[in-house]
GROMACS .gro file of N, CA, C and O in nm:
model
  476
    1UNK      N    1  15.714  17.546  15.491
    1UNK     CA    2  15.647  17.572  15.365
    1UNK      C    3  15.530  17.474  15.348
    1UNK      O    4  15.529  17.352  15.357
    2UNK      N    5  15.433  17.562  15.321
    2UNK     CA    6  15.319  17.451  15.221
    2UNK      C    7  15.322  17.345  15.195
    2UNK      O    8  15.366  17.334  15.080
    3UNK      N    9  15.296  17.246  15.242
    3UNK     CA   10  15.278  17.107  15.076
    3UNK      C   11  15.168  17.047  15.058
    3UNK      O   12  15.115  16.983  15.149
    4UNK      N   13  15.122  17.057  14.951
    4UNK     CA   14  14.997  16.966  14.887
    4UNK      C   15  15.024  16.953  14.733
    4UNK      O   16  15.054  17.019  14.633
    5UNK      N   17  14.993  16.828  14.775
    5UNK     CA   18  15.016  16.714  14.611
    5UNK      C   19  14.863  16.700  14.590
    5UNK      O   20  14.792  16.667  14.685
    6UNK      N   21  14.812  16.724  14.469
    6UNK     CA   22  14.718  16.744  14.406
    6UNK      C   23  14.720  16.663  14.281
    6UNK      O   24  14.792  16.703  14.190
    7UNK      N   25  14.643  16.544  14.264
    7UNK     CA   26  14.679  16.425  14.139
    7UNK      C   27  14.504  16.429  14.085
    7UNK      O   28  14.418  16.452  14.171
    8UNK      N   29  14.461  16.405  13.936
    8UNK     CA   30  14.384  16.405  13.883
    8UNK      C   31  14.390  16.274  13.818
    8UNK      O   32  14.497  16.219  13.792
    9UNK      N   33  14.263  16.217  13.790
    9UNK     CA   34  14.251  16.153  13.720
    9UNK      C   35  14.080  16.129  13.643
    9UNK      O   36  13.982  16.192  13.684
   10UNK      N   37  14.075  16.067  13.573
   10UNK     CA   38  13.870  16.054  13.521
   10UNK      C   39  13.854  15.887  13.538
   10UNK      O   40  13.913  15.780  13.534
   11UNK      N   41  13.729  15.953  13.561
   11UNK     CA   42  13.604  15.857  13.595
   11UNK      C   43  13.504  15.864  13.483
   11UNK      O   44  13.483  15.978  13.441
   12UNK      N   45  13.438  15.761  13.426
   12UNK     CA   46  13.315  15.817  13.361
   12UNK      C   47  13.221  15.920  13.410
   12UNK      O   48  13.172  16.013  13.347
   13UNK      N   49  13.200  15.877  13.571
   13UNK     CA   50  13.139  16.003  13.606
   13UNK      C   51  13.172  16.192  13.600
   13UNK      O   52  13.098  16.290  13.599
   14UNK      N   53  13.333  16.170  13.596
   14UNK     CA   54  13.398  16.304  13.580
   14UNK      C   55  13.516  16.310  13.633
   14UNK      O   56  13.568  16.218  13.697
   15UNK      N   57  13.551  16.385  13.617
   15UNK     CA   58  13.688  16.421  13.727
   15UNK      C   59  13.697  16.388  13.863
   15UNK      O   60  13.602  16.409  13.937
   16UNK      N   61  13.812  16.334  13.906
   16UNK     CA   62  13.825  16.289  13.984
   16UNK      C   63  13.985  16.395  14.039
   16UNK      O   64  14.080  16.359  13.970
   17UNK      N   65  14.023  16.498  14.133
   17UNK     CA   66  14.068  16.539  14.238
   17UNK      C   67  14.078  16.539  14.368
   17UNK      O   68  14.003  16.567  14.462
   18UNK      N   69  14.241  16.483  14.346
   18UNK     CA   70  14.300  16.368  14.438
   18UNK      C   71  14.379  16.486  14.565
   18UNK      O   72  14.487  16.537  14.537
   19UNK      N   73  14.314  16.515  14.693
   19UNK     CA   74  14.419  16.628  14.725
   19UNK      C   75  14.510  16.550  14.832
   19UNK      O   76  14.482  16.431  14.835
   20UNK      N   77  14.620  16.592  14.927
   20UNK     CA   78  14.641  16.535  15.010
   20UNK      C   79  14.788  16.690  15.038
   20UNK      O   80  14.856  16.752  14.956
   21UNK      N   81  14.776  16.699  15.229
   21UNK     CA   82  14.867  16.776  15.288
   21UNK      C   83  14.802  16.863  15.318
   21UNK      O   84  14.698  16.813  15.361
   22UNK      N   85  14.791  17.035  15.328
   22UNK     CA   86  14.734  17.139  15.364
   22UNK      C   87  14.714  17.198  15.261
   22UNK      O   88  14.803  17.211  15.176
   23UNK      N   89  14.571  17.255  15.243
   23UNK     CA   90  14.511  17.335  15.130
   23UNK      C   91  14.481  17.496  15.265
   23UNK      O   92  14.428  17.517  15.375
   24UNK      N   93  14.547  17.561  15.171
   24UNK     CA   94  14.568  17.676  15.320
   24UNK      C   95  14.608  17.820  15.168
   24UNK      O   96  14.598  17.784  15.051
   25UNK      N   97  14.634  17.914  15.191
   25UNK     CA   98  14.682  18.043  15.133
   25UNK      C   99  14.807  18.013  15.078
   25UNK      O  100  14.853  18.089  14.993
   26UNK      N  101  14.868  17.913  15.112
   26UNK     CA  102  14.983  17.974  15.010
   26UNK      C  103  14.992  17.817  14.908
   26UNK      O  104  15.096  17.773  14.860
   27UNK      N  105  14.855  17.753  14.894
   27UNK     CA  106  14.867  17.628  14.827
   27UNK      C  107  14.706  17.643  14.717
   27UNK      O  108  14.692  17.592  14.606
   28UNK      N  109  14.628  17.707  14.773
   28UNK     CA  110  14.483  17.752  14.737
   28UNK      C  111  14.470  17.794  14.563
   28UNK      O  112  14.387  17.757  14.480
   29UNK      N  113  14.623  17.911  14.546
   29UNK     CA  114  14.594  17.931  14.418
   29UNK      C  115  14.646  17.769  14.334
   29UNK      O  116  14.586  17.735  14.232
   30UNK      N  117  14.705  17.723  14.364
   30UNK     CA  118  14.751  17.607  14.278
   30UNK      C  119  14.638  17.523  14.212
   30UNK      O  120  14.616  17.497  14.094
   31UNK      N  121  14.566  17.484  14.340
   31UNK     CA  122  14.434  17.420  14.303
   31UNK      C  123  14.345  17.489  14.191
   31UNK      O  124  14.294  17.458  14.083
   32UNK      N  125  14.354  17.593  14.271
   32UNK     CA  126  14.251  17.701  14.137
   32UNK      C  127  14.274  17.697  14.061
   32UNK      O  128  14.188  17.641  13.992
   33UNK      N  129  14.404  17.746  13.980
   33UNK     CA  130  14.498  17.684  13.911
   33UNK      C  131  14.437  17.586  13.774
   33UNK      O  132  14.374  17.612  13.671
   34UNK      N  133  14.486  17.476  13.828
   34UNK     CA  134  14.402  17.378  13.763
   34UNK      C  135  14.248  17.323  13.717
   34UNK      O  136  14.228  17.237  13.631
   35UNK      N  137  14.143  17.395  13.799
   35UNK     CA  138  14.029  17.407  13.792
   35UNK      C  139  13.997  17.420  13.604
   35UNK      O  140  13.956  17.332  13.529
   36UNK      N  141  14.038  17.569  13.573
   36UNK     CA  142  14.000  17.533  13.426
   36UNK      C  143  14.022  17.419  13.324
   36UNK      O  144  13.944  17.399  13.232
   37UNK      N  145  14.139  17.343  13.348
   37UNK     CA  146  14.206  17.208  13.263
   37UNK      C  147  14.081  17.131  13.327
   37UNK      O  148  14.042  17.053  13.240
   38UNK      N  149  14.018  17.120  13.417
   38UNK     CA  150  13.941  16.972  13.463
   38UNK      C  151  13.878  16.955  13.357
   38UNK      O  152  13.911  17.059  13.302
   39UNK      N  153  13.796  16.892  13.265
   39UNK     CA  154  13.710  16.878  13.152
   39UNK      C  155  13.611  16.822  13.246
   39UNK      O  156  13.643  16.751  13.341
   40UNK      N  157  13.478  16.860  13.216
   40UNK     CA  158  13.384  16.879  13.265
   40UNK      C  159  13.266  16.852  13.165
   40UNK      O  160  13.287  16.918  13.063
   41UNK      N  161  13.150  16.780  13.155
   41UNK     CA  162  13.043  16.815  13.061
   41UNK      C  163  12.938  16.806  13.135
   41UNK      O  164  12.936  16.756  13.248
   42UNK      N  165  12.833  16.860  13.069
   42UNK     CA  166  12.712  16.912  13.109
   42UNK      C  167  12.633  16.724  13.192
   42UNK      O  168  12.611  16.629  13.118
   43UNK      N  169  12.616  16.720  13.297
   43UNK     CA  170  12.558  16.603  13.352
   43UNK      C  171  12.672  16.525  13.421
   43UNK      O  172  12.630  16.446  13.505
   44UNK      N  173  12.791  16.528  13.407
   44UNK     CA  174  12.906  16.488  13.501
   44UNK      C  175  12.933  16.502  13.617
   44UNK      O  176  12.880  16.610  13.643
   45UNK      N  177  12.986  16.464  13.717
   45UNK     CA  178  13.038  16.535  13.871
   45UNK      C  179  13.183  16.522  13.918
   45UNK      O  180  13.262  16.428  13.906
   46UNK      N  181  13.194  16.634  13.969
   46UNK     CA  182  13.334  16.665  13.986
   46UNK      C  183  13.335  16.596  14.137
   46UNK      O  184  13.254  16.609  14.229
   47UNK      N  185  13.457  16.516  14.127
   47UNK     CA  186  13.485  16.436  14.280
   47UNK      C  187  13.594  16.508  14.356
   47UNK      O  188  13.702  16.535  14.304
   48UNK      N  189  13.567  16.536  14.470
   48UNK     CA  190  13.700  16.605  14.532
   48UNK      C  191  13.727  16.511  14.633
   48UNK      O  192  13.640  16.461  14.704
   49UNK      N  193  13.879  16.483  14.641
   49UNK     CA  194  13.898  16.349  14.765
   49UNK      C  195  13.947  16.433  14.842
   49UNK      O  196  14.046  16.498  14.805
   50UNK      N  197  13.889  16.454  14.975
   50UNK     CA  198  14.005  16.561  15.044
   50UNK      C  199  14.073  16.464  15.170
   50UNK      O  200  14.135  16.514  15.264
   51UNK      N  201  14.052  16.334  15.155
   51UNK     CA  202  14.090  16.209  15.289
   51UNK      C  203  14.261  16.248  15.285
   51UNK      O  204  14.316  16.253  15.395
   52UNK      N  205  14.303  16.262  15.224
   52UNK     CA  206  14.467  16.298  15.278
   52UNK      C  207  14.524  16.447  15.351
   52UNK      O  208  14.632  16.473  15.403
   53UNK      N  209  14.349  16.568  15.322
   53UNK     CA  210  14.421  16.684  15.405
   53UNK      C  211  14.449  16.669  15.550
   53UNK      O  212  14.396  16.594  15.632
   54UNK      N  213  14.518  16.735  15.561
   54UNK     CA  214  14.593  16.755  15.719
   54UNK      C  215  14.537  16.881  15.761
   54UNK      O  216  14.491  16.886  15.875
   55UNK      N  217  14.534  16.973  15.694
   55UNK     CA  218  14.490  17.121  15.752
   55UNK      C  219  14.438  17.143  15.581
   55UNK      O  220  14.474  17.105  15.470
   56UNK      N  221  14.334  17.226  15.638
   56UNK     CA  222  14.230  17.335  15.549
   56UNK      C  223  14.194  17.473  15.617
   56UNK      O  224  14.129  17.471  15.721
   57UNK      N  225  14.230  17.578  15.568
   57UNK     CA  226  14.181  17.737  15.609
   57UNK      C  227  14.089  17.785  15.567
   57UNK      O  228  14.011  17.715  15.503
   58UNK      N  229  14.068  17.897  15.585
   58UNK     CA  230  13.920  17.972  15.478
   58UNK      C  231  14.010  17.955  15.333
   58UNK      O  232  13.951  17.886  15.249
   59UNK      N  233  14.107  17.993  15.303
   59UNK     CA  234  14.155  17.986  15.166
   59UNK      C  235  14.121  17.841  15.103
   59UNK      O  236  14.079  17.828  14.988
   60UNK      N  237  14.140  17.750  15.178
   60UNK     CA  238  14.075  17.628  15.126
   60UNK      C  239  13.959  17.564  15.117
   60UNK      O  240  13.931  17.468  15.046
   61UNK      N  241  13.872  17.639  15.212
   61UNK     CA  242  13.778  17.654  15.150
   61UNK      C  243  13.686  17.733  15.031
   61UNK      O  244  13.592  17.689  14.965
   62UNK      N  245  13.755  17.878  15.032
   62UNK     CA  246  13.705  17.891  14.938
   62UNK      C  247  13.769  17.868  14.757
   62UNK      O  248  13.727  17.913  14.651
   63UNK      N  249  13.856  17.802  14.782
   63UNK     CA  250  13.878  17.730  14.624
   63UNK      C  251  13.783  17.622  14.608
   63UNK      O  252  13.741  17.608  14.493
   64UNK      N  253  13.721  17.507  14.737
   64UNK     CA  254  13.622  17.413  14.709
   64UNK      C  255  13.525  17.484  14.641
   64UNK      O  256  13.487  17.440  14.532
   65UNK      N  257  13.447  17.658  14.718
   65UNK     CA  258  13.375  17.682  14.644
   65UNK      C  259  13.381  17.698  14.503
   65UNK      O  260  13.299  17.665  14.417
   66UNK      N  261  13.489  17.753  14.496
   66UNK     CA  262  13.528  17.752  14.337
   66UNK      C  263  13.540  17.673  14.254
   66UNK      O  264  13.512  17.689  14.136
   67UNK      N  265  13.598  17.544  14.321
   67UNK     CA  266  13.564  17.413  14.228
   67UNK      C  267  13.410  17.377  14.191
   67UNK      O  268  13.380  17.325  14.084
   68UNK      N  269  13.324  17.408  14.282
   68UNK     CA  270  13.201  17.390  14.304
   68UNK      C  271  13.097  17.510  14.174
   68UNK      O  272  13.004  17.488  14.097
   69UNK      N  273  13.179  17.637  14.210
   69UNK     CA  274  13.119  17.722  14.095
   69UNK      C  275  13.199  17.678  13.951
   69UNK      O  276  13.137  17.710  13.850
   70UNK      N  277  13.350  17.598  13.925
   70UNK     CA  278  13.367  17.576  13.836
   70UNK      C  279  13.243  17.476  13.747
   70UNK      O  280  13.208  17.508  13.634
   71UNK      N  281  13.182  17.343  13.826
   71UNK     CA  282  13.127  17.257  13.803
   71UNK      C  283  12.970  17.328  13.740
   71UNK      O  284  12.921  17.325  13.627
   72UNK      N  285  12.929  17.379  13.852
   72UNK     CA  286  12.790  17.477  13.785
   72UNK      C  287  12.771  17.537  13.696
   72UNK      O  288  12.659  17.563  13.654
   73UNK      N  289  12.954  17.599  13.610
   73UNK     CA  290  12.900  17.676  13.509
   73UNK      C  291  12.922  17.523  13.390
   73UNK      O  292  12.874  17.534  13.277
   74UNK      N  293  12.974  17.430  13.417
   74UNK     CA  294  12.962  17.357  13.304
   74UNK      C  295  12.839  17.235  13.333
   74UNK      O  296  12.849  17.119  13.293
   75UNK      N  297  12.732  17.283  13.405
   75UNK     CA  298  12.612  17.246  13.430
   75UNK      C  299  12.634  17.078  13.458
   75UNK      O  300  12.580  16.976  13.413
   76UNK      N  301  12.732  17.102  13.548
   76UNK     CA  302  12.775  16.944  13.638
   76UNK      C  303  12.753  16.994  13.804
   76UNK      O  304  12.716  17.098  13.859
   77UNK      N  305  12.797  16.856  13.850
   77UNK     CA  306  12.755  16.863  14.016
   77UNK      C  307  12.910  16.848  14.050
   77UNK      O  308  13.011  16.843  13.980
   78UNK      N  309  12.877  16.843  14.229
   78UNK     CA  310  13.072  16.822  14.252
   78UNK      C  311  12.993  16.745  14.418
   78UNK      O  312  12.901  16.787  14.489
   79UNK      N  313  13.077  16.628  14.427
   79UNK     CA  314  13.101  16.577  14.555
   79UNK      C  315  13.218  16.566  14.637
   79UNK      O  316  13.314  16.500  14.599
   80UNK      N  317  13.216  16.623  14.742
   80UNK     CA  318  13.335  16.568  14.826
   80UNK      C  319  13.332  16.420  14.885
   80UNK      O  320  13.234  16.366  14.934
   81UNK      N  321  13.464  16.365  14.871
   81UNK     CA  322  13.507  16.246  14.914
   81UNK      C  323  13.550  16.271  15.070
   81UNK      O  324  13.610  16.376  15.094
   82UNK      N  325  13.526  16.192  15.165
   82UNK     CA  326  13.657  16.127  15.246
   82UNK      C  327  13.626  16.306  15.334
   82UNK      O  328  13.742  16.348  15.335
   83UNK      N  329  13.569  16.381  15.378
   83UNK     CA  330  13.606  16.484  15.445
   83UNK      C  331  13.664  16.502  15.581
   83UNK      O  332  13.589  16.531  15.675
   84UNK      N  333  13.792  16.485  15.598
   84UNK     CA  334  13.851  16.494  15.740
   84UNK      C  335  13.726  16.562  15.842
   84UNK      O  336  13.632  16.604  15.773
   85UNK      N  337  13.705  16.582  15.997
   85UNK     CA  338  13.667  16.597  16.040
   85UNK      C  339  13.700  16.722  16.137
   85UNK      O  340  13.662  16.747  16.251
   86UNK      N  341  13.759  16.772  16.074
   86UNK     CA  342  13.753  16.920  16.169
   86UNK      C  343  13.771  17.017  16.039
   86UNK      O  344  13.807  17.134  16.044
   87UNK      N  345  13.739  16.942  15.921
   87UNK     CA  346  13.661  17.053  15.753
   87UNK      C  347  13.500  17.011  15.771
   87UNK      O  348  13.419  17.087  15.719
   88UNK      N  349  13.455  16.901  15.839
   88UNK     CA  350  13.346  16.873  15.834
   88UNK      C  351  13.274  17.001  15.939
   88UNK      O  352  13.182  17.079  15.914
   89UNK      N  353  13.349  16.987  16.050
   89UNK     CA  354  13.304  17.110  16.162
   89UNK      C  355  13.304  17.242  16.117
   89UNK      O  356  13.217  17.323  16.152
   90UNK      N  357  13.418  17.275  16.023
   90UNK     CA  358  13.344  17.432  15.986
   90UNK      C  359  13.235  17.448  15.866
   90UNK      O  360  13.165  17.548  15.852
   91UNK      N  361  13.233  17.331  15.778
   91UNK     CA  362  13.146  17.332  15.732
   91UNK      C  363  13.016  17.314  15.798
   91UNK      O  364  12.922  17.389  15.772
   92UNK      N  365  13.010  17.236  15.867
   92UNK     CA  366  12.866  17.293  15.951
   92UNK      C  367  12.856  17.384  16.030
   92UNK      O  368  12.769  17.358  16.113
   93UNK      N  369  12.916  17.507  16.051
   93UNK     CA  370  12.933  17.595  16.156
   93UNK      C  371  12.858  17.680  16.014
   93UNK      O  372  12.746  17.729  16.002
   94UNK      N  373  12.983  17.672  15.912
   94UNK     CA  374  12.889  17.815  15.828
   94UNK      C  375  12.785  17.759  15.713
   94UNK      O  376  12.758  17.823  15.611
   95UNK      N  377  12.736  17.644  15.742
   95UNK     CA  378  12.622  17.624  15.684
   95UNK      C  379  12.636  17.543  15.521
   95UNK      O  380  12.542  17.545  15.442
   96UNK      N  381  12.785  17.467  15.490
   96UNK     CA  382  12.818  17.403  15.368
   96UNK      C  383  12.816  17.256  15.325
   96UNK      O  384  12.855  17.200  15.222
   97UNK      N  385  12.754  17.208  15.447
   97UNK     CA  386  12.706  17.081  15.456
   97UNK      C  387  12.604  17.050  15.358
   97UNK      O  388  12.595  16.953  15.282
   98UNK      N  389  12.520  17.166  15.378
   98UNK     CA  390  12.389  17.211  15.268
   98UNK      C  391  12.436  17.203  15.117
   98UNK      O  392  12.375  17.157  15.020
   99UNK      N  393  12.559  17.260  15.124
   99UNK     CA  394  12.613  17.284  15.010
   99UNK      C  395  12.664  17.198  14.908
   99UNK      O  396  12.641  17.191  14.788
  100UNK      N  397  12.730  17.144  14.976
  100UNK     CA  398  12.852  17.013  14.905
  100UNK      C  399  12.753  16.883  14.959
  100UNK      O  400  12.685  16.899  15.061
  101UNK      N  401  12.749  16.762  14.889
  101UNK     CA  402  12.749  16.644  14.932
  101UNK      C  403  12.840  16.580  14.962
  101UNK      O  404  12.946  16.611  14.909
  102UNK      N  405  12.840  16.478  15.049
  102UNK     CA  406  12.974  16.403  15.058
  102UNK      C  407  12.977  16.222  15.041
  102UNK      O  408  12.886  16.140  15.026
  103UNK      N  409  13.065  16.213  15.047
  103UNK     CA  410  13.061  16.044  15.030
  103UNK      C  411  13.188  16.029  15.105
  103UNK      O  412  13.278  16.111  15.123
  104UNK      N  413  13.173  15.858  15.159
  104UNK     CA  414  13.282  15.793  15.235
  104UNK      C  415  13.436  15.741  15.138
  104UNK      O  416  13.550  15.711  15.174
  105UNK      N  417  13.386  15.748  15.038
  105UNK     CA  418  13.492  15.669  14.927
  105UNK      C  419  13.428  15.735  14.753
  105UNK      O  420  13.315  15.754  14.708
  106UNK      N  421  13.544  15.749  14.705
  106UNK     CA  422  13.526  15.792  14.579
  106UNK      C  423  13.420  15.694  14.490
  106UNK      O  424  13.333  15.743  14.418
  107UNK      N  425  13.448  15.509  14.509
  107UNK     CA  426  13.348  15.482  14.475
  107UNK      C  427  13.224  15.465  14.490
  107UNK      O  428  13.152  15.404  14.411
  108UNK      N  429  13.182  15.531  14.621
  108UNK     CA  430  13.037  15.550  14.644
  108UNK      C  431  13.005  15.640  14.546
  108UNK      O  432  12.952  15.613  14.439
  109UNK      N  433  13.038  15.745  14.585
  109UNK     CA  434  13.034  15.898  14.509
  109UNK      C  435  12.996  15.842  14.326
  109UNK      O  436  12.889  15.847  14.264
  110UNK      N  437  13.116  15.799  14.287
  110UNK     CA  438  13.082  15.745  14.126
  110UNK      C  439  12.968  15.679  14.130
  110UNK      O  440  12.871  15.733  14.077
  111UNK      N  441  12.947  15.529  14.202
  111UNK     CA  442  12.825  15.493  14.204
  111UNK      C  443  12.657  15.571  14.233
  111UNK      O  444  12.546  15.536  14.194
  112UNK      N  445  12.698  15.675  14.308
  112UNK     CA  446  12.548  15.738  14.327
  112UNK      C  447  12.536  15.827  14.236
  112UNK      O  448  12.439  15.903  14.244
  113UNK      N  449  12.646  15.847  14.108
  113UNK     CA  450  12.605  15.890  13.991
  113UNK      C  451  12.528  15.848  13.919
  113UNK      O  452  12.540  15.728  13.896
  114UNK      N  453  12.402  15.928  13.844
  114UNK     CA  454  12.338  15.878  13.733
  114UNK      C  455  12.347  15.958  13.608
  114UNK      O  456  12.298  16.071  13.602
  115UNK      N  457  12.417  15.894  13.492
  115UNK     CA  458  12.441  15.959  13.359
  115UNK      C  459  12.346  16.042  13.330
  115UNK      O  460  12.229  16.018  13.359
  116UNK      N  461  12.372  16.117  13.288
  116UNK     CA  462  12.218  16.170  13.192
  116UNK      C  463  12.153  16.088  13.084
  116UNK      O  464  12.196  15.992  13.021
  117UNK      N  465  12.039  16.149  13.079
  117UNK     CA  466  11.940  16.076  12.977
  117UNK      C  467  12.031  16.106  12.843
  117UNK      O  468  12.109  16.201  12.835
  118UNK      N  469  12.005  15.998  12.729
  118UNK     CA  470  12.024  16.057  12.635
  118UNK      C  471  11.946  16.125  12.533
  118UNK      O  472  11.870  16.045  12.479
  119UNK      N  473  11.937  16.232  12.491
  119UNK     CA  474  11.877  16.288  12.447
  119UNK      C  475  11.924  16.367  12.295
  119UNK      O  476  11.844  16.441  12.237
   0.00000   0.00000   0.00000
């Protein structure tokens, strides 16, 4: 069976999603799942740590996208943390490197945040 433990927590910069184990089809909806609870505001970024997956499928990838379209409609960004290296390879095979940014450590990622203006 499946296992992935999925832990949240915030950052000033935004949400912070903690994954770790296999994000695959029969673990994919869970994540999704939770996507709407993330609180999100307009100028924030959603952090995804994925340094504890073991395996990722197309199903796991496409919930990142979804985390990624969750973030866009609340006119925030999303970075991946920590990307194992054979999610890094299909992401550059189908072209999502372009897509997602990444960082080595969650606190890079927070740090290369910049708040919004206030306005």
């Amino acid at each position: 069976m499946t296992q992935l433990n999925v832990h949240t927590r915030a950052l000033p910069c935004g949400p912070v999603m903690t994954m770790a184990g296999e994000l695959d089809h029969h673990s994919a909806p869970e994540v999704r799942d939770l996507l709407p609870g993330l609180s999100l505001v307009t100028g924030q970024r959603l952090l995804v740590d994925l340094g504890g997956l073991t395996f990722c499928d197309s199903s796991g990838i496409t919930v990142l996208l979804a985390a990624r379209n969750h973030a866009l409609a609340a006119r925030a960004t999303i970075a991946l943390i920590a990307v194992p290296d054979r999610v890094r390879r299909i992401f550059s095979i189908v072209g999502l490197e372009q897509v997602f940014p990444t960082y080595p450590t969650v606190q890079e990622a927070a740090a290369a945040w910049t708040p919004p203006a206030a306005g």
